[in-house]
PDB file of C-alpha atoms in Angstrom:
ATOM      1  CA  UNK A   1     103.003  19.530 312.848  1.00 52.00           C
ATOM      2  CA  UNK A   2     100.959  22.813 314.346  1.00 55.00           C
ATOM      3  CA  UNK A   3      98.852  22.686 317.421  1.00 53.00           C
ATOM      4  CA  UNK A   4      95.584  22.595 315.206  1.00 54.00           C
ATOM      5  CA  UNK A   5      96.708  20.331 312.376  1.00 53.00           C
ATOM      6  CA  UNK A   6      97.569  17.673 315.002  1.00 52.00           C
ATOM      7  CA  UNK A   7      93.678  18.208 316.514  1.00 51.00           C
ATOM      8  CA  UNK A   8      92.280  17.536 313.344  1.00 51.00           C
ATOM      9  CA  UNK A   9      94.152  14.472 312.800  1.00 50.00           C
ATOM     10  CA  UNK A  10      92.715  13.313 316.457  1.00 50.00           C
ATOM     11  CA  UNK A  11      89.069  14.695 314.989  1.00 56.00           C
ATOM     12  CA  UNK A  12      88.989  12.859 311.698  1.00 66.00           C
ATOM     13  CA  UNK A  13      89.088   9.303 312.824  1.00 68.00           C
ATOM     14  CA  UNK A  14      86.498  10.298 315.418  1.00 68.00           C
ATOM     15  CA  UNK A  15      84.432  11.853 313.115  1.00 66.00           C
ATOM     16  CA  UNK A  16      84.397   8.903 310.392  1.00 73.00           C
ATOM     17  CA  UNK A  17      83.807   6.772 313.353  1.00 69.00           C
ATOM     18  CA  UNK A  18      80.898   8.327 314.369  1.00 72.00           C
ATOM     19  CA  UNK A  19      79.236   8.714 310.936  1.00 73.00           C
ATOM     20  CA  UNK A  20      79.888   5.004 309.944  1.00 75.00           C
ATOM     21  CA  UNK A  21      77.958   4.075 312.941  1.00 69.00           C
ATOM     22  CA  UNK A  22      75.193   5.943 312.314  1.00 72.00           C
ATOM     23  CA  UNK A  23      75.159   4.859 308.647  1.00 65.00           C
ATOM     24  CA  UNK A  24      74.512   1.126 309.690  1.00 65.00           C
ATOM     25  CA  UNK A  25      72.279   1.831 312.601  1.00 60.00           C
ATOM     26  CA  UNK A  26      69.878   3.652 310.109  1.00 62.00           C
ATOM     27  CA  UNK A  27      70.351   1.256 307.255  1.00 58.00           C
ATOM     28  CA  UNK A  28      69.415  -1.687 309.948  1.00 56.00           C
ATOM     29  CA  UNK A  29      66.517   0.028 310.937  1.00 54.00           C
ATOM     30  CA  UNK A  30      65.224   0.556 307.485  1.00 55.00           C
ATOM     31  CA  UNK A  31      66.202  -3.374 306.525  1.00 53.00           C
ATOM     32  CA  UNK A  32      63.130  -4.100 309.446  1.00 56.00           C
ATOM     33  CA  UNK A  33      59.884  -3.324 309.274  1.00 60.00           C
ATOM     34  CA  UNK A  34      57.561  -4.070 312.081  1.00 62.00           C
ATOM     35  CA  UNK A  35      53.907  -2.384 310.501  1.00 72.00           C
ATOM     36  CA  UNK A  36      50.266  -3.901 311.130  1.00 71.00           C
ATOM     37  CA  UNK A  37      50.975  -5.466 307.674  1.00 69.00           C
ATOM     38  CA  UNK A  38      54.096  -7.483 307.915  1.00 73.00           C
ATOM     39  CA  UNK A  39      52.989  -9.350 310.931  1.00 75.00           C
ATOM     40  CA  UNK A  40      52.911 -13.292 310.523  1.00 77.00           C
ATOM     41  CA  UNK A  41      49.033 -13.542 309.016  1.00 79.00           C
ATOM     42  CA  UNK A  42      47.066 -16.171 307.506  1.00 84.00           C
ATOM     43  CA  UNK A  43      45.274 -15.180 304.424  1.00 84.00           C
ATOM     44  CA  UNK A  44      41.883 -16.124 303.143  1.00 84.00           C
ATOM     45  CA  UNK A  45      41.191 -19.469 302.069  1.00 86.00           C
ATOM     46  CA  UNK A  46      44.802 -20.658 301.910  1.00 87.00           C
ATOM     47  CA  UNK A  47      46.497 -23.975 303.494  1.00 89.00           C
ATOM     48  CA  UNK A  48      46.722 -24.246 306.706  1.00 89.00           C
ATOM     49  CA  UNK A  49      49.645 -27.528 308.115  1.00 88.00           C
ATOM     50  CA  UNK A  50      48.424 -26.169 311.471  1.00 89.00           C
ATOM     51  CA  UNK A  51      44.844 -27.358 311.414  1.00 88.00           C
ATOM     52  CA  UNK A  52      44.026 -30.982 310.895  1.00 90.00           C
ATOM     53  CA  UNK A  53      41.511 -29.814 307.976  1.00 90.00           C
ATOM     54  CA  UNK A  54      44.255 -27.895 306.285  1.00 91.00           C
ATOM     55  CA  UNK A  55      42.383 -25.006 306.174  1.00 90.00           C
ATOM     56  CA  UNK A  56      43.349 -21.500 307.449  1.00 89.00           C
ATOM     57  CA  UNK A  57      39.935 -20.054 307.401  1.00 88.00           C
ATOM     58  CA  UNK A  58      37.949 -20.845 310.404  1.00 88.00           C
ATOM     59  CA  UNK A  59      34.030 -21.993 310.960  1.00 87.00           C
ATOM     60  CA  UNK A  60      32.262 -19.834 313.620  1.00 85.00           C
ATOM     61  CA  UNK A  61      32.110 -21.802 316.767  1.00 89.00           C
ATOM     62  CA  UNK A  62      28.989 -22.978 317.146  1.00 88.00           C
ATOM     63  CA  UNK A  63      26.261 -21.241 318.628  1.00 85.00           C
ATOM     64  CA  UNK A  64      27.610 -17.945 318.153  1.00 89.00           C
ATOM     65  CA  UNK A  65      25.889 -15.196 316.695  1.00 85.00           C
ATOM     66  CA  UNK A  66      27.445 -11.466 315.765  1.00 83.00           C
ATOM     67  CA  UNK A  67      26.370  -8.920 318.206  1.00 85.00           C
ATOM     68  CA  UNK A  68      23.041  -7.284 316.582  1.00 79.00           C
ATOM     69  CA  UNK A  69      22.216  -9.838 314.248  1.00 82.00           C
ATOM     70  CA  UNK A  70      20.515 -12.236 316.857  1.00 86.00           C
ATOM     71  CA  UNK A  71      16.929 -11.144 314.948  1.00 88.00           C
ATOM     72  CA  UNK A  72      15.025 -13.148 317.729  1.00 88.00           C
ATOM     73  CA  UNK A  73      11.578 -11.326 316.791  1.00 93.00           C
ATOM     74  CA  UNK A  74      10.595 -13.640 313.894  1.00 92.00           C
ATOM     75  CA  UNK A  75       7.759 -11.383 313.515  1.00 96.00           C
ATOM     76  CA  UNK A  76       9.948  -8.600 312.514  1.00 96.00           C
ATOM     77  CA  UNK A  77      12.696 -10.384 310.234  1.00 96.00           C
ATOM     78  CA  UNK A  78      10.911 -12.922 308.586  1.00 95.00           C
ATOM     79  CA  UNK A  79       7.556 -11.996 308.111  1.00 96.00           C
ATOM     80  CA  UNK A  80       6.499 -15.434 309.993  1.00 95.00           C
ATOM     81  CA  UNK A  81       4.660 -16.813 312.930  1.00 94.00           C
ATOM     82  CA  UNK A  82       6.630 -18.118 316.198  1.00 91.00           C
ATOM     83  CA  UNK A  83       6.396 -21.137 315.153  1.00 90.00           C
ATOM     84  CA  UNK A  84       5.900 -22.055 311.764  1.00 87.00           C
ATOM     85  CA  UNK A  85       4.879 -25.325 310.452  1.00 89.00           C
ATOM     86  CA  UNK A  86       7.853 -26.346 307.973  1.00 85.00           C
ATOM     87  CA  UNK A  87       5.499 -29.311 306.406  1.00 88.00           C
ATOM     88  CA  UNK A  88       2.909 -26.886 305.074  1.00 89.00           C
ATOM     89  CA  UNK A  89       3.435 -26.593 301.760  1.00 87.00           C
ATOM     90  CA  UNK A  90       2.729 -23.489 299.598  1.00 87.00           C
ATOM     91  CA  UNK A  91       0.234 -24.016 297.087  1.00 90.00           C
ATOM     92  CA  UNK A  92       0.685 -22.086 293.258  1.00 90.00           C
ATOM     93  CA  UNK A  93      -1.457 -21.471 290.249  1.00 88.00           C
ATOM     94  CA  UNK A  94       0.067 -20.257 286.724  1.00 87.00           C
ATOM     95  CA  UNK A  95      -1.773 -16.815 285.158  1.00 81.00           C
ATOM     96  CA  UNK A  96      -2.329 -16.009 281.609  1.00 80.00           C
ATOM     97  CA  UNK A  97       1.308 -15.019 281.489  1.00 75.00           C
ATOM     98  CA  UNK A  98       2.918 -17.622 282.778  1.00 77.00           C
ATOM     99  CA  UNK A  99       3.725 -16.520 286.207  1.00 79.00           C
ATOM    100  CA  UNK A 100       3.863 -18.702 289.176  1.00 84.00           C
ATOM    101  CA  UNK A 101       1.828 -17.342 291.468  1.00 89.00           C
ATOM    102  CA  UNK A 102       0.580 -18.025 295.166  1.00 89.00           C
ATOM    103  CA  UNK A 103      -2.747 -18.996 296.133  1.00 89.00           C
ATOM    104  CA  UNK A 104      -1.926 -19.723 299.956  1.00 92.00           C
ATOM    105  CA  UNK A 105       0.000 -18.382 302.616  1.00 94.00           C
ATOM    106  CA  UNK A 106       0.933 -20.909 305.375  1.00 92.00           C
ATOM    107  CA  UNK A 107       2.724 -19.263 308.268  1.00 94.00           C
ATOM    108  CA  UNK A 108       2.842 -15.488 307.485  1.00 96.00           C
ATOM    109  CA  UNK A 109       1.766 -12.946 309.906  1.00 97.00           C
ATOM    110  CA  UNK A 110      -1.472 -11.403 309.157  1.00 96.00           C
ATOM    111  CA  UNK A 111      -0.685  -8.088 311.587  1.00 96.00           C
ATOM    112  CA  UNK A 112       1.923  -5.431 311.090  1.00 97.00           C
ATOM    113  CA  UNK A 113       4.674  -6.064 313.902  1.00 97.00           C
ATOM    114  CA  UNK A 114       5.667  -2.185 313.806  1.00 96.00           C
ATOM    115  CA  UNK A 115       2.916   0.578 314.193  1.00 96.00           C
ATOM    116  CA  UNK A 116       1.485   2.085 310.596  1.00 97.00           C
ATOM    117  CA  UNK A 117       2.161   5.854 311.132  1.00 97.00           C
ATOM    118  CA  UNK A 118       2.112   8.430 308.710  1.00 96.00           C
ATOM    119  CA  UNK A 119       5.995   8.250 308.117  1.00 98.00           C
ATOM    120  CA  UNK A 120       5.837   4.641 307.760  1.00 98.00           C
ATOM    121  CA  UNK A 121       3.859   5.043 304.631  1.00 97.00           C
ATOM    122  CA  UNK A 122       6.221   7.588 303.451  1.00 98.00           C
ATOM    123  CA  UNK A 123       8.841   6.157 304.179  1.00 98.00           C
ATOM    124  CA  UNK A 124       7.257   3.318 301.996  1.00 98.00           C
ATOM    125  CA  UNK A 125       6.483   5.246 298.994  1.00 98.00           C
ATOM    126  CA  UNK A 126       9.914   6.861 299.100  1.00 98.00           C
ATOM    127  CA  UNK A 127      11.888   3.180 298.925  1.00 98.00           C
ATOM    128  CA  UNK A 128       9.092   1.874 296.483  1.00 98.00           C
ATOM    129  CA  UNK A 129      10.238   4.719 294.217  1.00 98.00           C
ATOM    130  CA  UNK A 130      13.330   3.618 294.496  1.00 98.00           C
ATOM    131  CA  UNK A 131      13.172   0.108 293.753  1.00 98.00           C
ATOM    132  CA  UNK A 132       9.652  -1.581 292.822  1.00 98.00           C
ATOM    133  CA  UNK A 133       8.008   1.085 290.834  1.00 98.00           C
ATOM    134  CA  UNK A 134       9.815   0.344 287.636  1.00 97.00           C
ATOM    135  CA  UNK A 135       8.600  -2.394 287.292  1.00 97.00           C
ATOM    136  CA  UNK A 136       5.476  -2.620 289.581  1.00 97.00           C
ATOM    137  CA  UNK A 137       4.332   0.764 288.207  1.00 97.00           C
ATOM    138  CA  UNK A 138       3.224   3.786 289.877  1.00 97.00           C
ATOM    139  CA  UNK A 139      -0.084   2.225 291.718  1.00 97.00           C
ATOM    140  CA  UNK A 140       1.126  -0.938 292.029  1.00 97.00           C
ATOM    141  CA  UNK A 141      -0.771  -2.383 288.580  1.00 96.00           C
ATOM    142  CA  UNK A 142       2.250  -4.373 287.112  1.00 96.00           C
ATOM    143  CA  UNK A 143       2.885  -1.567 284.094  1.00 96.00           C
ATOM    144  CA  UNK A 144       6.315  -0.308 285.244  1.00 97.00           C
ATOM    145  CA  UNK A 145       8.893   1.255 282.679  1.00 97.00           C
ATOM    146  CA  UNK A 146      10.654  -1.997 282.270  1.00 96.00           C
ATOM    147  CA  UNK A 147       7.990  -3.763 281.923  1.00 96.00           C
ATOM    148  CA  UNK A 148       6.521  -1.077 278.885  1.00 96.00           C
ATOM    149  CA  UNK A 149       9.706  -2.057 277.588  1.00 96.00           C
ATOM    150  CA  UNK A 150       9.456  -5.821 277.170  1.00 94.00           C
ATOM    151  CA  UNK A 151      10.138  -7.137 280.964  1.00 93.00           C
ATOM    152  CA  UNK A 152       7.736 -10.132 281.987  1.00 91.00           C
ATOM    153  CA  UNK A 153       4.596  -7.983 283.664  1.00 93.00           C
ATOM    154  CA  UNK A 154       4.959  -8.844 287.934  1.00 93.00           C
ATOM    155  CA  UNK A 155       0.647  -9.506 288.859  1.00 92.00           C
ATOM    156  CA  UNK A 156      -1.430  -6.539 289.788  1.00 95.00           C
ATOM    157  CA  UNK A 157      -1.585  -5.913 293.834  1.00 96.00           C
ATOM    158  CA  UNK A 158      -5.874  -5.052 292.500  1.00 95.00           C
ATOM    159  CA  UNK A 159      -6.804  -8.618 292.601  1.00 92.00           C
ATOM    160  CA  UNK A 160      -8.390 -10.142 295.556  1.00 91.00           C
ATOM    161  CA  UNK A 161      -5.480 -12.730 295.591  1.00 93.00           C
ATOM    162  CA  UNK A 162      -3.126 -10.256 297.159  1.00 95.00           C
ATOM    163  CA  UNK A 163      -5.621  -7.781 298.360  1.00 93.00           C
ATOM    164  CA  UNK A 164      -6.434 -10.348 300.479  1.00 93.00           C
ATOM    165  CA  UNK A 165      -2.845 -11.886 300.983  1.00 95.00           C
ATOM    166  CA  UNK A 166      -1.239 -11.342 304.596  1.00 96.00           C
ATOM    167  CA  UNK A 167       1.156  -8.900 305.245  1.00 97.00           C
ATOM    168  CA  UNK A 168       3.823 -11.431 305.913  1.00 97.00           C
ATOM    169  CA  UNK A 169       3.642 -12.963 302.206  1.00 96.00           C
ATOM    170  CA  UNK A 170       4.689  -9.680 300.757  1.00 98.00           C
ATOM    171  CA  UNK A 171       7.340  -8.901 303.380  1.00 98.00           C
ATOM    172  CA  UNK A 172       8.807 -12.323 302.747  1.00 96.00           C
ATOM    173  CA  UNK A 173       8.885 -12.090 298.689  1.00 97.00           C
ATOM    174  CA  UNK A 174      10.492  -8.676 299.655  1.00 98.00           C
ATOM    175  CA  UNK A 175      13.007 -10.477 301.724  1.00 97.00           C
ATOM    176  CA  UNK A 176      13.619 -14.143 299.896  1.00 96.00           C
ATOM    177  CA  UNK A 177      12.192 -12.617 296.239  1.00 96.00           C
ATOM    178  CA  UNK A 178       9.650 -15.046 294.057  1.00 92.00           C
ATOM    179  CA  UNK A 179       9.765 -15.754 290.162  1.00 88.00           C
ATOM    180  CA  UNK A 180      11.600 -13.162 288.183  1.00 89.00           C
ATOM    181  CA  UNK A 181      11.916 -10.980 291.251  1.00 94.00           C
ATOM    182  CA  UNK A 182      15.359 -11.037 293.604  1.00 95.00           C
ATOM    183  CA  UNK A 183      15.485 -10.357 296.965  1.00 97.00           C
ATOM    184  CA  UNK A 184      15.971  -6.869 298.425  1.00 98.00           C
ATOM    185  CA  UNK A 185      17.176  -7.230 301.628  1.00 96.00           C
ATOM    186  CA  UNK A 186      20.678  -6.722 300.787  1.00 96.00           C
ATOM    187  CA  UNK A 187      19.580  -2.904 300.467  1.00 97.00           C
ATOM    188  CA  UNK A 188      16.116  -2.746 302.443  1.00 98.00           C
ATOM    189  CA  UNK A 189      16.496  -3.548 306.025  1.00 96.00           C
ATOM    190  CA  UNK A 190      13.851  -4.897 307.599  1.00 97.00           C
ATOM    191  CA  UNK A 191      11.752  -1.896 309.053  1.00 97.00           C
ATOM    192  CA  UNK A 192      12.167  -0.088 305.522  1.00 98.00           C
ATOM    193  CA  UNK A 193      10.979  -3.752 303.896  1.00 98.00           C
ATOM    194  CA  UNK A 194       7.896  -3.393 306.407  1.00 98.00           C
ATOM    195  CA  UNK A 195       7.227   0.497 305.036  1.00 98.00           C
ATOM    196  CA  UNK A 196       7.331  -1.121 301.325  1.00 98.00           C
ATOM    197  CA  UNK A 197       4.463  -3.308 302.286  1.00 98.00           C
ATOM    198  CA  UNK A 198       2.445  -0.298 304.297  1.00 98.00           C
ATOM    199  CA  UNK A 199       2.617   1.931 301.222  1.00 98.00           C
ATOM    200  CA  UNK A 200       1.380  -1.213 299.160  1.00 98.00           C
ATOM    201  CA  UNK A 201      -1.220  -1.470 301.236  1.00 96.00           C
ATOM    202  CA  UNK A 202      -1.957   1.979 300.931  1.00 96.00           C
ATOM    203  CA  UNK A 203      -1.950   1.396 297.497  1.00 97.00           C
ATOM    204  CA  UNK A 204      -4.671  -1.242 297.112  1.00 95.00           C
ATOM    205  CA  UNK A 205      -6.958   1.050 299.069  1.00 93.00           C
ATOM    206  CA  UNK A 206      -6.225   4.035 296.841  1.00 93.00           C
ATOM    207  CA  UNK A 207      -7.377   1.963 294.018  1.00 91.00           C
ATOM    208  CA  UNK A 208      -9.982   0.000 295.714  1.00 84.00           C
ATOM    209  CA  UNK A 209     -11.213   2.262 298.280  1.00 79.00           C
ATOM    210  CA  UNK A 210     -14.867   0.660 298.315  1.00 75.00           C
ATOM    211  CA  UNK A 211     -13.065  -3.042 299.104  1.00 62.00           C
ATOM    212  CA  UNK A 212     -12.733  -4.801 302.363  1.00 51.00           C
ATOM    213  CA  UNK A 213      -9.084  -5.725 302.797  1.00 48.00           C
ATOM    214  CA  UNK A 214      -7.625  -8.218 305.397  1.00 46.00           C
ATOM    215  CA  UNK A 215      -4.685  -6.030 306.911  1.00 44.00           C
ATOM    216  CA  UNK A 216      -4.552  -5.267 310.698  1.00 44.00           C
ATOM    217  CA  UNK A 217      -2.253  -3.346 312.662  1.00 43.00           C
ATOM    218  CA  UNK A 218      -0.562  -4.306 315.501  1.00 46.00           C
ATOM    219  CA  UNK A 219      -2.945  -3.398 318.235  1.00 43.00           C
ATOM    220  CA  UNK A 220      -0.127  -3.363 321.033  1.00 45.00           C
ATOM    221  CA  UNK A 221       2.706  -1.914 318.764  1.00 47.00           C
ATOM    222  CA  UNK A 222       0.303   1.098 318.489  1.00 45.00           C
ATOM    223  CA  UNK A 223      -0.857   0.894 322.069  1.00 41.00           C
ATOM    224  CA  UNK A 224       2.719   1.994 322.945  1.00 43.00           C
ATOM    225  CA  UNK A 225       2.465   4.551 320.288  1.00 43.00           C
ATOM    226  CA  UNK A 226       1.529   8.254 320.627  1.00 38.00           C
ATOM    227  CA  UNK A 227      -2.416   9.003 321.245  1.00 35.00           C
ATOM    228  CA  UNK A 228      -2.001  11.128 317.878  1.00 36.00           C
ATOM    229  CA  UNK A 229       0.249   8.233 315.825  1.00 38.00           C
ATOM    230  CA  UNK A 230      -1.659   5.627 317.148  1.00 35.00           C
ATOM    231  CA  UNK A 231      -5.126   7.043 315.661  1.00 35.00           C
ATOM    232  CA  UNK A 232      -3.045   7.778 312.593  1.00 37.00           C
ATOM    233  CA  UNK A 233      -1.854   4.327 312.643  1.00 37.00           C
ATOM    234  CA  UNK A 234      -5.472   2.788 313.215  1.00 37.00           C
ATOM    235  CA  UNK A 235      -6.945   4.903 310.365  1.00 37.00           C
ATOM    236  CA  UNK A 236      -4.566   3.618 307.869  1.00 40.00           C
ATOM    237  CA  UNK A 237      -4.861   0.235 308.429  1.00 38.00           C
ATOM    238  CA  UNK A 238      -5.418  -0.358 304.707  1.00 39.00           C
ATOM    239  CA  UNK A 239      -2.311   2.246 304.493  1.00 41.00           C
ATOM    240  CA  UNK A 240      -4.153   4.993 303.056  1.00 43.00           C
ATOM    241  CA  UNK A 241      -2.973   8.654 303.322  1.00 41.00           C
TER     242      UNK A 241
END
């Protein structure tokens, strides 16, 4: 056998060797799998032999609260005094129509907790577009498109009932929703809920101009305000442009 033949036939084994092990070190890394995804996991709602309840889900320990959703200005989120009185009752009367309406207002904040500006009330009139005008109607009269079109009509914001109501009740039927009417504040956040009720305001004085109307705005919010927003803000108390 030649010189070369015999260092091929020293290569070869080598060679096969060396490509065998590489073969089964990639096909053993490919056989595991160590991704976010594969990692031992409960999932949602399933059994659980770990906890006594069975359950894998877990309750939030008590007392805990995610970080900005603490909402300690009950002013702000709700609509309501500090401290409300929970055995007041709200008292309702029945229209023509058949709606359910209410004729008092226990606990709901009479003042705007944010100052009225200018952009408030657009702000306002932009979201009402958006999501009370069809069927609350252009100034607020109850004669919306859906409503043209066979929906139950909501009551007019022109009568003296809500004319006079507090700015809380209408903030809190924005929130919680009353009658026929769901609640918003899965897509209104609080200060754009608060701008819906400034431009409804603004819309009983555009219709009633000559009318005293119970609204009040935050004296200190607007103290803190701009010389130039806070007279805005004090003009259109009745949030008129």
């Amino acid at each position: 056998m030649s010189k070369n033949n015999e260092q091929r036939a020293v290569r070869s084994p080598k060679l096969i060797y060396g490509l065998l092990v590489s073969v089964c070190v990639l096909a053993a890394g490919c056989g595991v799998r160590f991704d976010m995804q594969d990692q031992p996991r409960y999932r949602a709602y399933k059994k659980s032999e770990f906890f006594s309840d069975n359950r894998a889900s877990r309750d939030t320990p008590e007392g805990t609260v995610a970080r900005g959703l603490l909402k300690d200005n009950k002013a702000l989120h709700t609509g309501k005094i500090d401290n409300p009185d929970p055995n007041v009752q709200v008292q309702t009367t029945t229209d023509a129509t058949g709606n359910t309406l209410v004729s008092s207002f226990p606990n709901a904040i009479d003042e705007f907790p944010i100052p009225v500006t200018q952009e408030l009330i657009d702000r306002g009139q932009d979201r009402y577009n958006i999501y009370c005008i069809v069927c609350h109607g252009p100034v607020g009269s109850g004669d919306g498109m859906v409503v043209r079109r066979g929906f139950p009509q909501p009551p007019t914001y022109h009568d003296d009932r809500l004319r006079n109501a507090p700015v809380g009740h209408f903030f809190d039927v924005i929130t919680n929703g009353w009658g026929k009417m769901n609640s918003y504040a899965s897509v209104l956040p609080a200060a754009d809920r608060w701008a819906v009720v400034a431009y409804i305001r603004a819309l009983q004085v555009s219709q009633n101009p000559d009318e005293t109307i119970q609204m009040n705005s935050n004296a200190a919010a607007n103290s803190a305000a701009p010389a130039t927003q806070a007279a805005s803000a004090n003009t259109n108390t009745g949030g008129a442009h």
